[in-house]
């Protein structure tokens, strides 16, 4: 079974802090994704990566950056956290060959005070 | 751009069948997915269907695809309390950047009445 692990289930940070959300997958998947989930808005894609050191902007990249230094790890970075970034963050990974489904982690509920 | 629409809530009695509907706009979608999210958890892949199929059945789950109308449905037979969750419909889009992304609907809350 595919396992996607997000380092924290719950996280509380202060406005202006630099925040790192970590995601690790154990299936040697090429593609990894970061989404945020908000009530009434569903899931929105922030960034994705299709290879080490490669990244692509999703629908809402503003205020975020990402890092993919190793194939198994995809980090989401909030450069200067703001209260409107309080949300549930979901990481997903996907095999890069053919039309394969995405597999999700359990999510990180981030609160910015 | 791509858009996926679902109704927000569905209430059914335990033991009845649940039918969750979804419409999508991208006619080039090759795969369509159903995910389930239980409270406080991530998304669990339930099933998916290739666009050249009309129907796919997996135990209590039946997926129907009407490609002409761009309509997808998920039927859950003999609905149980453990089926209470949010169900997301998603279509695949091709980013051109090497990864195939998903566009999600906003999710349908399935509420089970005793």
Short mmCIF file of N, CA and C in Angstrom, two decimals, chain A residues 3-5 8 26 30-31 40-41 44-45 47 54 67 69-70 74-75 79-80 83 101 106:
data_model
loop_
_atom_site.label_atom_id
_atom_site.label_comp_id
_atom_site.label_asym_id
_atom_site.label_seq_id
_atom_site.Cartn_x
_atom_site.Cartn_y
_atom_site.Cartn_z
N UNK A 3 2.04 4.77 1.09
CA UNK A 3 1.93 5.52 2.34
C UNK A 3 2.47 6.93 2.12
N UNK A 4 1.62 7.91 2.38
CA UNK A 4 2.01 9.31 2.31
C UNK A 4 1.90 9.85 3.73
N UNK A 5 3.01 10.32 4.25
CA UNK A 5 3.07 10.75 5.65
C UNK A 5 3.32 12.24 5.74
N UNK A 8 3.02 16.52 10.64
CA UNK A 8 2.21 16.98 11.77
C UNK A 8 0.74 16.86 11.42
N UNK A 26 6.51 6.75 0.29
CA UNK A 26 7.43 5.60 0.32
C UNK A 26 7.31 4.74 -0.93
N UNK A 30 7.01 9.80 -8.75
CA UNK A 30 7.65 10.98 -9.34
C UNK A 30 6.92 12.27 -8.94
N UNK A 31 5.60 12.20 -8.92
CA UNK A 31 4.81 13.42 -8.76
C UNK A 31 4.32 13.60 -7.34
N UNK A 40 -16.43 25.08 1.95
CA UNK A 40 -17.09 25.80 0.87
C UNK A 40 -16.25 26.01 -0.37
N UNK A 41 -14.94 25.76 -0.25
CA UNK A 41 -14.05 25.98 -1.40
C UNK A 41 -13.45 24.67 -1.93
N UNK A 44 -7.92 23.03 -3.27
CA UNK A 44 -7.28 23.89 -4.27
C UNK A 44 -5.78 23.58 -4.31
N UNK A 45 -5.28 23.47 -5.53
CA UNK A 45 -3.89 23.07 -5.73
C UNK A 45 -2.97 24.27 -5.53
N UNK A 47 0.88 23.93 -5.21
CA UNK A 47 2.07 23.65 -6.02
C UNK A 47 2.13 22.16 -6.28
N UNK A 54 12.17 20.06 -9.40
CA UNK A 54 11.22 20.66 -10.34
C UNK A 54 9.96 21.04 -9.59
N UNK A 67 9.80 22.91 -1.86
CA UNK A 67 11.15 22.40 -2.03
C UNK A 67 11.07 20.91 -2.27
N UNK A 69 14.04 18.41 -2.72
CA UNK A 69 15.46 18.08 -2.80
C UNK A 69 15.69 16.59 -2.96
N UNK A 70 14.76 15.79 -2.46
CA UNK A 70 14.82 14.34 -2.61
C UNK A 70 13.48 13.86 -3.16
N UNK A 74 8.54 16.26 -0.13
CA UNK A 74 8.06 17.48 -0.76
C UNK A 74 7.62 18.42 0.36
N UNK A 75 8.27 19.57 0.45
CA UNK A 75 8.02 20.49 1.56
C UNK A 75 7.25 21.71 1.06
N UNK A 79 6.32 31.49 3.72
CA UNK A 79 7.47 32.39 3.95
C UNK A 79 7.22 33.32 5.14
N UNK A 80 6.01 33.86 5.24
CA UNK A 80 5.64 34.74 6.35
C UNK A 80 4.16 34.50 6.61
N UNK A 83 -2.90 35.03 8.79
CA UNK A 83 -4.09 34.36 9.33
C UNK A 83 -4.94 33.73 8.22
N UNK A 101 -3.82 7.35 -10.19
CA UNK A 101 -4.50 8.16 -9.17
C UNK A 101 -3.51 8.79 -8.21
N UNK A 106 -2.80 12.19 5.56
CA UNK A 106 -3.92 12.46 6.47
C UNK A 106 -4.18 13.93 6.70
#
